[in-house]
PDB file of C-alpha atoms in Angstrom:
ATOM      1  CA  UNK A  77       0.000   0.000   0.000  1.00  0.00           C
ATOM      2  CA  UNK A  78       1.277   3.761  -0.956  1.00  0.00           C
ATOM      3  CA  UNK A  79       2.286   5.983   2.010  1.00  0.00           C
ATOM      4  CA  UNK A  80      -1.033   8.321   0.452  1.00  0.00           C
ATOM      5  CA  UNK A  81      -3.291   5.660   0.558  1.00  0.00           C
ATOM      6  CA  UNK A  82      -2.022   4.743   4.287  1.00  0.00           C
ATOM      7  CA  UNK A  83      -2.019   8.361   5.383  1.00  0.00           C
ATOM      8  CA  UNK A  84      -5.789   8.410   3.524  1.00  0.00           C
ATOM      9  CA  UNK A  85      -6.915   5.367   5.539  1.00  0.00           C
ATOM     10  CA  UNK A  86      -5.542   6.390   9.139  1.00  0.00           C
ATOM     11  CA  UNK A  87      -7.150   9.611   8.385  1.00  0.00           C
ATOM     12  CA  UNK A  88     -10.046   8.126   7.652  1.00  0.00           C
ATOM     13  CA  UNK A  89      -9.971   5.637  10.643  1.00  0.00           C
ATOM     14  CA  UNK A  90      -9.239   9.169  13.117  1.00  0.00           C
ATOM     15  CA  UNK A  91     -12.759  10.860  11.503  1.00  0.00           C
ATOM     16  CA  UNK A  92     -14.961   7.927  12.131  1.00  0.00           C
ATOM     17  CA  UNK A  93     -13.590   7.606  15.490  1.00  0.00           C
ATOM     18  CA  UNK A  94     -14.234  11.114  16.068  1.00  0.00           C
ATOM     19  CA  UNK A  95     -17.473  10.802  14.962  1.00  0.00           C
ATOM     20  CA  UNK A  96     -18.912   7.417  16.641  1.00  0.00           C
ATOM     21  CA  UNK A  97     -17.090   7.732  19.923  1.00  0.00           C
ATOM     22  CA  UNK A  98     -17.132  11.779  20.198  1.00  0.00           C
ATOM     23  CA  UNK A  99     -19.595  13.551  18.335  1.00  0.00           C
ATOM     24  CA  UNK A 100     -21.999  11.251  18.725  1.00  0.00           C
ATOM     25  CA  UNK A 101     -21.990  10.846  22.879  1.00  0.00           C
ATOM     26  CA  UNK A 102     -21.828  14.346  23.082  1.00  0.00           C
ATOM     27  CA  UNK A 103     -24.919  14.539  21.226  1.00  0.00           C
ATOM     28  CA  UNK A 104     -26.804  12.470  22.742  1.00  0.00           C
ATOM     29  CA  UNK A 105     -25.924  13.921  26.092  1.00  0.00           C
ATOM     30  CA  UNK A 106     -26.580  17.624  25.068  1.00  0.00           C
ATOM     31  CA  UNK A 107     -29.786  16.727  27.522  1.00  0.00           C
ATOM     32  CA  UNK A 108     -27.834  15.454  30.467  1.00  0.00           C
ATOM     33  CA  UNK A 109     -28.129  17.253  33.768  1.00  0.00           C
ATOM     34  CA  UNK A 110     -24.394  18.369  34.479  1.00  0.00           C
ATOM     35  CA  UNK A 111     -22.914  15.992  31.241  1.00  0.00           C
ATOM     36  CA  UNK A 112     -19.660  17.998  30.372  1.00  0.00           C
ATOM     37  CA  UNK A 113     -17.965  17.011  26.826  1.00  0.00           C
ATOM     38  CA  UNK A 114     -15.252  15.106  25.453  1.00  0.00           C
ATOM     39  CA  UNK A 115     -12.919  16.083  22.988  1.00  0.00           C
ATOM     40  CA  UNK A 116     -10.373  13.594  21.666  1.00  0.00           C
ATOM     41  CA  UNK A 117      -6.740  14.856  22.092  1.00  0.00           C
ATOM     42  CA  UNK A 118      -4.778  12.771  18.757  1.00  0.00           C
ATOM     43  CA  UNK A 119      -0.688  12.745  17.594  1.00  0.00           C
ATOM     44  CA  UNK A 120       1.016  11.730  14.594  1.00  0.00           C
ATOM     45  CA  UNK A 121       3.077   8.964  15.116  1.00  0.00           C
ATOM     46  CA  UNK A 122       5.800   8.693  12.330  1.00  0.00           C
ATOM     47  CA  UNK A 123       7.501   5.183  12.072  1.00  0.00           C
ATOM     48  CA  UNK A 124      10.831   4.605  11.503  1.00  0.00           C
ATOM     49  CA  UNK A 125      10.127   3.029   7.971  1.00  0.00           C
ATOM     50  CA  UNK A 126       8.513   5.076   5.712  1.00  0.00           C
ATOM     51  CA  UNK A 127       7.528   2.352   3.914  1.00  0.00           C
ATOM     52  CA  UNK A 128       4.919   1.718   7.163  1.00  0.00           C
ATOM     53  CA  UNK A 129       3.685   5.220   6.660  1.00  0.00           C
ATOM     54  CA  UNK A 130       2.287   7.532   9.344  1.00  0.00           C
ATOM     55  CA  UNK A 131       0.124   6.696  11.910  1.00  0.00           C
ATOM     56  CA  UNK A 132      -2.232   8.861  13.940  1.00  0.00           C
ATOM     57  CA  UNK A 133      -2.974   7.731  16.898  1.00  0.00           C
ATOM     58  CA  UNK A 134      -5.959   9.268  20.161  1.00  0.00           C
ATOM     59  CA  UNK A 135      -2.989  10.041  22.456  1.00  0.00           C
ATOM     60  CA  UNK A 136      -5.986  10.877  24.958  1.00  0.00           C
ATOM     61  CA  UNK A 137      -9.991  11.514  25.661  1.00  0.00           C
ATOM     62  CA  UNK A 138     -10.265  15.254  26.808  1.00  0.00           C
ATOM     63  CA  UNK A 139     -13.568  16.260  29.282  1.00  0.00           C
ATOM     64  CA  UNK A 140     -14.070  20.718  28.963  1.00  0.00           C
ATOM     65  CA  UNK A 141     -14.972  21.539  32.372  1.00  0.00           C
ATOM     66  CA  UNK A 142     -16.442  24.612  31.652  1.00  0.00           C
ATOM     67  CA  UNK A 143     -20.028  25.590  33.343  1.00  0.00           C
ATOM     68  CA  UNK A 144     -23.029  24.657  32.166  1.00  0.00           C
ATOM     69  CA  UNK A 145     -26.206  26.835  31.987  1.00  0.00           C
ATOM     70  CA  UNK A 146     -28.225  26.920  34.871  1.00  0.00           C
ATOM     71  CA  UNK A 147     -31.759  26.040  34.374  1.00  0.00           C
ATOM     72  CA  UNK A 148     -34.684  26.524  37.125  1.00  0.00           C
ATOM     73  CA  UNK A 149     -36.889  23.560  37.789  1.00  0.00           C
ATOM     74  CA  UNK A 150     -38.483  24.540  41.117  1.00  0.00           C
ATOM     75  CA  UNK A 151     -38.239  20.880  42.552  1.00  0.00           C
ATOM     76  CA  UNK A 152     -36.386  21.322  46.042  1.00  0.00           C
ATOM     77  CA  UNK A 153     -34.398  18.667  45.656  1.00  0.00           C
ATOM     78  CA  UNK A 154     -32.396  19.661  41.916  1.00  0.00           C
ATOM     79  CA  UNK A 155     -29.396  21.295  42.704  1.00  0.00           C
ATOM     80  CA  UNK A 156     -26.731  23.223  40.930  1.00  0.00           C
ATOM     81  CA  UNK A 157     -23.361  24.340  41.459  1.00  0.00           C
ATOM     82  CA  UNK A 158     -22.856  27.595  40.234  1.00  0.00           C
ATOM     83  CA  UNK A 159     -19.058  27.729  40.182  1.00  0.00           C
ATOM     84  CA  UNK A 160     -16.069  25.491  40.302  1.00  0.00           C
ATOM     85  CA  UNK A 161     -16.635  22.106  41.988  1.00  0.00           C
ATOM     86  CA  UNK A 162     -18.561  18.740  42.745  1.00  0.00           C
ATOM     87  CA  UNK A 163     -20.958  17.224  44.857  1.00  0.00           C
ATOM     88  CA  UNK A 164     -19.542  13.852  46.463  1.00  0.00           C
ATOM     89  CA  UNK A 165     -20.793  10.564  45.950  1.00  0.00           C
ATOM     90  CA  UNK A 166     -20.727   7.655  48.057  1.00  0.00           C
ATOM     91  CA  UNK A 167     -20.530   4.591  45.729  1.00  0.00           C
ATOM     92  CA  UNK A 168     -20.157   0.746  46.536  1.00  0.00           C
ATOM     93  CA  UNK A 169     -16.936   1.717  44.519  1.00  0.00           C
ATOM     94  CA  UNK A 170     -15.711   4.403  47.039  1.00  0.00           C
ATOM     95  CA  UNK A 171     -16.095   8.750  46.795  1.00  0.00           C
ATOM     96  CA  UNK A 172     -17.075   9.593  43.396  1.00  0.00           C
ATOM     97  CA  UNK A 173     -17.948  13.064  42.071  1.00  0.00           C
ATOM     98  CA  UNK A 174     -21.006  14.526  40.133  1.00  0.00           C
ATOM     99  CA  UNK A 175     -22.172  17.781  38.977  1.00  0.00           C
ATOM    100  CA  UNK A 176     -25.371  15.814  38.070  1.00  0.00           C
ATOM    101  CA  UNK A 177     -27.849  17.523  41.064  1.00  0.00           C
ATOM    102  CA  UNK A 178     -30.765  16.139  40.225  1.00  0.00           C
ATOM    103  CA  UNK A 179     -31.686  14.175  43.476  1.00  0.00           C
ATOM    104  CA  UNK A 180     -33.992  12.860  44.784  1.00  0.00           C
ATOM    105  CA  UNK A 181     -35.513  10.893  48.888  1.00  0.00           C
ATOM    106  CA  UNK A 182     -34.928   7.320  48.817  1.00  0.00           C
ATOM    107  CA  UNK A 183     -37.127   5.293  51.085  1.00  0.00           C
ATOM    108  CA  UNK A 184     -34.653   5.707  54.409  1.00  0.00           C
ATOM    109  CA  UNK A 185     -34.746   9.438  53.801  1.00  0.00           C
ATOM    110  CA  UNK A 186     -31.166   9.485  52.255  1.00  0.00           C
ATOM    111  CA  UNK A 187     -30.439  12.272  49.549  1.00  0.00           C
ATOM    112  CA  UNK A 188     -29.360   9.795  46.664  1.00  0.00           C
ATOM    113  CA  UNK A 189     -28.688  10.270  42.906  1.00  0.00           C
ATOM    114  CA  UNK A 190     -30.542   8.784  40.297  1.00  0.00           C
ATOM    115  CA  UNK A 191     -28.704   5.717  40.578  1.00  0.00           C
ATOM    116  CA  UNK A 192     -29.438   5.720  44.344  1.00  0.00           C
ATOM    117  CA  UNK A 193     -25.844   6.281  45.711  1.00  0.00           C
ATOM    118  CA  UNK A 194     -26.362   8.488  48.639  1.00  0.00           C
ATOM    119  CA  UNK A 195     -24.898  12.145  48.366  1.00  0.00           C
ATOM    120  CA  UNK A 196     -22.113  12.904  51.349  1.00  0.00           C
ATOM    121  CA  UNK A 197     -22.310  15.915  53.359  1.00  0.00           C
ATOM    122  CA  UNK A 198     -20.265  17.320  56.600  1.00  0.00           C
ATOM    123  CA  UNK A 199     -21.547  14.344  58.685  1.00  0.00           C
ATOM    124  CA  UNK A 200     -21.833  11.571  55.938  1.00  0.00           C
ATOM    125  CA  UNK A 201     -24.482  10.275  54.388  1.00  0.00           C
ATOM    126  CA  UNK A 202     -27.157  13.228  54.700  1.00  0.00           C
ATOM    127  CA  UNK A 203     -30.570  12.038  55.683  1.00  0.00           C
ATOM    128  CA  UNK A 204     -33.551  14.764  55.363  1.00  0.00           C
ATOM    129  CA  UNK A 205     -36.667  13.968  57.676  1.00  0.00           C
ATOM    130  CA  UNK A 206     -38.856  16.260  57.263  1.00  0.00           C
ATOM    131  CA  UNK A 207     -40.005  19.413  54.635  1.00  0.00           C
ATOM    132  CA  UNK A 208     -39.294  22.455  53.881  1.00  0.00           C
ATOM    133  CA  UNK A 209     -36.129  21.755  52.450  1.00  0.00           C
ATOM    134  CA  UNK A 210     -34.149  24.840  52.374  1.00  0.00           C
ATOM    135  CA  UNK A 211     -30.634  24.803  51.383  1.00  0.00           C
ATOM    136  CA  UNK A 212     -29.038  27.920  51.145  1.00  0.00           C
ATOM    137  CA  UNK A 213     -25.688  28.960  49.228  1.00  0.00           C
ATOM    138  CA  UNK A 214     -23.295  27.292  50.787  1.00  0.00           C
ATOM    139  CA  UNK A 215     -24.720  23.967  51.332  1.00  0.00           C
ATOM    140  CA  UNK A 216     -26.186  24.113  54.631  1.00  0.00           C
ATOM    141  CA  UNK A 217     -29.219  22.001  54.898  1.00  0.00           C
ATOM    142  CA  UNK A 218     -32.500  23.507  56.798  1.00  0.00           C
ATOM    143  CA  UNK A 219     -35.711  21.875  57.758  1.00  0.00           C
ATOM    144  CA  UNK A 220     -38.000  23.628  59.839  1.00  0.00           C
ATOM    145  CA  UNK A 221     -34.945  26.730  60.393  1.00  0.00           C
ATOM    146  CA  UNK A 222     -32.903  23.959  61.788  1.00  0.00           C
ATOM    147  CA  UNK A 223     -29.703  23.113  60.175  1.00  0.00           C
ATOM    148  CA  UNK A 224     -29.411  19.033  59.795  1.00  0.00           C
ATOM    149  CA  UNK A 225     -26.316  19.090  57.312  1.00  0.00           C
ATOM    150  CA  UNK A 226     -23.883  20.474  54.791  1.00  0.00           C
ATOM    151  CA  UNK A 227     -23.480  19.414  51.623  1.00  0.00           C
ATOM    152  CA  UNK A 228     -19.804  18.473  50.708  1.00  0.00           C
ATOM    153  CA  UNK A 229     -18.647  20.553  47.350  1.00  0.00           C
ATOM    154  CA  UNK A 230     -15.176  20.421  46.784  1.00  0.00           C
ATOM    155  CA  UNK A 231     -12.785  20.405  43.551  1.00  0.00           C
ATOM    156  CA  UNK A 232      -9.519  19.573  42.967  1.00  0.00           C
ATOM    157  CA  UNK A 233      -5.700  21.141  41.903  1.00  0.00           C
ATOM    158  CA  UNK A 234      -5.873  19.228  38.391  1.00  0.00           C
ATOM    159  CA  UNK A 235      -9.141  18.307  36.904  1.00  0.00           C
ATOM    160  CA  UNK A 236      -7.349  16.647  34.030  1.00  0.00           C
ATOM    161  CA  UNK A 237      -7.141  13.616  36.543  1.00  0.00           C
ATOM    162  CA  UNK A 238     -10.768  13.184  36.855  1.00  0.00           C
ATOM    163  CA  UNK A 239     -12.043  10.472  34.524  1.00  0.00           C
ATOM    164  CA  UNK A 240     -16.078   9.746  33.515  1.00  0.00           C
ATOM    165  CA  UNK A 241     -17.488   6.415  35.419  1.00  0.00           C
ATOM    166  CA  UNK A 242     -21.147   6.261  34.124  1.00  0.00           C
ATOM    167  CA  UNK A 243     -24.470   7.890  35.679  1.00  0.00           C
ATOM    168  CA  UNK A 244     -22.594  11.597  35.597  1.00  0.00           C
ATOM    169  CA  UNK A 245     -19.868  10.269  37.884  1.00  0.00           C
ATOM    170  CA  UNK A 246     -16.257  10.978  38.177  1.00  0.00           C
ATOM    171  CA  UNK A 247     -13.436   9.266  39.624  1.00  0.00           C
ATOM    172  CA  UNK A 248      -9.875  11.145  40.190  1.00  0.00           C
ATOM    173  CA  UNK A 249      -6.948   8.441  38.512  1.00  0.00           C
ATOM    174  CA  UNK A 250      -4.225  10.306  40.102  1.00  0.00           C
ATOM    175  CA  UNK A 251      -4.208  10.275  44.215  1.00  0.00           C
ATOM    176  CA  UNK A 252      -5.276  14.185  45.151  1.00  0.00           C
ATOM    177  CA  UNK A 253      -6.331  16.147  47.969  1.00  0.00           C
ATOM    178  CA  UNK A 254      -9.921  17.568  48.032  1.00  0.00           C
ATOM    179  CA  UNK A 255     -10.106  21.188  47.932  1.00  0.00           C
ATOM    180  CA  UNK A 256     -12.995  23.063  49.514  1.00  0.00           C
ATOM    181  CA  UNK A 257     -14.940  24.980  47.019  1.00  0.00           C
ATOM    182  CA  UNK A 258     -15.414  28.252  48.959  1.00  0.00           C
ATOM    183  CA  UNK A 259     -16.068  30.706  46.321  1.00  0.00           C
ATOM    184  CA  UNK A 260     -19.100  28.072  44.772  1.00  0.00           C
ATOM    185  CA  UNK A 261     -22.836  28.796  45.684  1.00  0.00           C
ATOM    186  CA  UNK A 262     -24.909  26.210  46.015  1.00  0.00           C
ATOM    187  CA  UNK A 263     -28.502  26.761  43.797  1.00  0.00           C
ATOM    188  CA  UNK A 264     -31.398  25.150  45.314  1.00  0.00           C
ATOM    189  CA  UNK A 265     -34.549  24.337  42.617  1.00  0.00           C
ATOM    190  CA  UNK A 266     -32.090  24.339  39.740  1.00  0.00           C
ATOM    191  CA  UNK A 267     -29.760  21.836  37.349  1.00  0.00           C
ATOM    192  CA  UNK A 268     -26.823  22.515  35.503  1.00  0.00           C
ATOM    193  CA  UNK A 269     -27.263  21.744  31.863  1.00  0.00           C
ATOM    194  CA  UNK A 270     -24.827  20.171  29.820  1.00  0.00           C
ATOM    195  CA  UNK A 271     -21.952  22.180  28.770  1.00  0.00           C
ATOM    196  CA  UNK A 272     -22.620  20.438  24.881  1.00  0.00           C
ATOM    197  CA  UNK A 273     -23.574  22.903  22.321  1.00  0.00           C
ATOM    198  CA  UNK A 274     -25.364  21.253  19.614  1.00  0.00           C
ATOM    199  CA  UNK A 275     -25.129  23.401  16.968  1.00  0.00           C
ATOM    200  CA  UNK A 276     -20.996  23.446  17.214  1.00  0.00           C
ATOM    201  CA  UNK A 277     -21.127  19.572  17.498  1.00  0.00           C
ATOM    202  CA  UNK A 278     -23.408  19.454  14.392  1.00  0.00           C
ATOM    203  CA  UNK A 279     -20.765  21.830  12.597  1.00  0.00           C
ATOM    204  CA  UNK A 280     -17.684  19.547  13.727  1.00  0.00           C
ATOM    205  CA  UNK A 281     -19.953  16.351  12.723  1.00  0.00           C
ATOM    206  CA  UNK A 282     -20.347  18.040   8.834  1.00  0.00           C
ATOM    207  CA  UNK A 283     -16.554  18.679   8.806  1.00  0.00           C
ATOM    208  CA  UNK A 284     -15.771  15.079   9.967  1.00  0.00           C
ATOM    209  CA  UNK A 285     -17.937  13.641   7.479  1.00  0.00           C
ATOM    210  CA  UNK A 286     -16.407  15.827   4.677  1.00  0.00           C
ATOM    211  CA  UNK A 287     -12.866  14.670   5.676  1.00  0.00           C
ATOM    212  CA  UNK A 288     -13.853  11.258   5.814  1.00  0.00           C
ATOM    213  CA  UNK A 289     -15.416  11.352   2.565  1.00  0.00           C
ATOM    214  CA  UNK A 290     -12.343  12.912   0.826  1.00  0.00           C
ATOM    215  CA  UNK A 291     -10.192   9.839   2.690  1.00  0.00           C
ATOM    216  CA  UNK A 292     -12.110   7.280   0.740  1.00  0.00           C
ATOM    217  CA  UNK A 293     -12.147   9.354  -2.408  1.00  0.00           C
ATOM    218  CA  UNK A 294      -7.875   9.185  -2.326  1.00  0.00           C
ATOM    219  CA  UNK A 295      -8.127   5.448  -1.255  1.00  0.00           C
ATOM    220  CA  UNK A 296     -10.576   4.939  -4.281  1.00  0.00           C
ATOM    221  CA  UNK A 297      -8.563   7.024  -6.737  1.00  0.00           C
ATOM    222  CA  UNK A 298      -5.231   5.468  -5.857  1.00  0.00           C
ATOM    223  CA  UNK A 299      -7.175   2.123  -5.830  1.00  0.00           C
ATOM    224  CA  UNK A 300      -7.958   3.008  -9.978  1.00  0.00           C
ATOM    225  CA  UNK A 301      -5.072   4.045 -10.490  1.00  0.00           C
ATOM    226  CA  UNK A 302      -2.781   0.589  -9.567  1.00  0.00           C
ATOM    227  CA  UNK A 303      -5.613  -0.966 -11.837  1.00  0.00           C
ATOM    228  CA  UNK A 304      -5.217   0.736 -14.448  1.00  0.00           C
ATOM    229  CA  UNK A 305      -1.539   0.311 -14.097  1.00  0.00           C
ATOM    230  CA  UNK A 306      -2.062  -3.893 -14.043  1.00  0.00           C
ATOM    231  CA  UNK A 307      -4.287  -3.397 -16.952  1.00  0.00           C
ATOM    232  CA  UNK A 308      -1.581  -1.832 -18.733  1.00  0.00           C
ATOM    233  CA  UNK A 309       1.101  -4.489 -18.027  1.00  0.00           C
TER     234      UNK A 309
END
């Protein structure tokens, strides 16, 4: 095979993935209560024979932290961080973290996610017992003008360590010390929306399927070309 042809192919090979394992998810998360997006991260890897070509390679799956909009909902129990930060997660796995606050009672009166993993507060798993629920700003947890808790929102000195889990959860690869997230506010009756904007994935999604397309068109003409060549012998 010609170095173009095996340039053409990798090339196309790097656009599908971008499109099936990038664009795609993204997508179909642009709905996902605190869903941030991935971006793939890629390198050209140049052999030592040329006669192998160049290879391109996803050196590594980049997550944009970046805030999502904040959208009301007036249920007591959605919450958003407005700010830097996460809520922690108690998990049969160990302390994960979520900016997914859409929460809800579970039957023992435990704050839980979605998935029912109780969310951790100053004294551990928070249990609410009775309504109103006010939380205010920073977390504290009122019922009745009593405070029963505080929920935990803390970030970290490198977010680059923090890799996706499933259910909006978030696991830190690289052993680092919790950092309070002071200068956060805590938004009762509200969810963070995904940080995904659909109409920019759409664009990147047209441009991937252009390049692709052009890929196969090389592959196909260089393809003609070494028949032709046979044909001729």
């Amino acid at each position: 095979m010609r170095n173009d042809q095996i340039v053409s192919a990798l090339g196309a090979f790097r656009e599908q993935k971008r499109i099936f394992h990038f664009i795609s998810n993204n997508l179909s998360n642009a709905q996902t209560a605190g869903f941030k997006k991935d971006v793939p991260i890629f390198y050209a890897l140049l052999n030592r024979s040329w006669n192998q070509g160049v290879g391109f390679q996803t050196e590594e799956v980049k997550t944009l932290f970046h805030q999502g909009n904040i959208h009301k909902t007036g249920n007591d129990l959605d919450l958003a961080i407005d700010g830097e930060g996460f809520f922690k997660i108690k998990t049969p796995d160990g302390i994960r973290y979520t900016r997914a606050g859409n929460f809800k009672l579970n039957k023992e009166g435990q704050l839980v996610t979605t998935g029912g993993f109780p969310v951790m507060g100053r004294n551990g798993e928070i249990t609410i017992g009775g309504r109103p629920i006010v939380i205010a700003t920073d977390g504290a947890i009122r019922i009745e003008g009593e405070e029963v808790d505080q929920i935990n929102v803390v970030t970290f000195p490198d977010l680059a360590f923090l890799k996706k889990e499933g259910h909006s959860l978030f696991r830190s690869e690289y052993p680092q010390q919790e950092i309070e997230a002071r200068e956060s506010q805590v938004v009762q009756g509200a969810l963070e929306l995904s940080n995904v904007n659909p109409i920019e994935e759409m664009v990147d999604l047209i441009d991937s399927l252009r390049v692709y397309e052009a890929c196969l068109k090389v592959i196909q003409a260089q393809n003609e070309l070494k028949a032709s060549e046979i044909g001729r012998v």
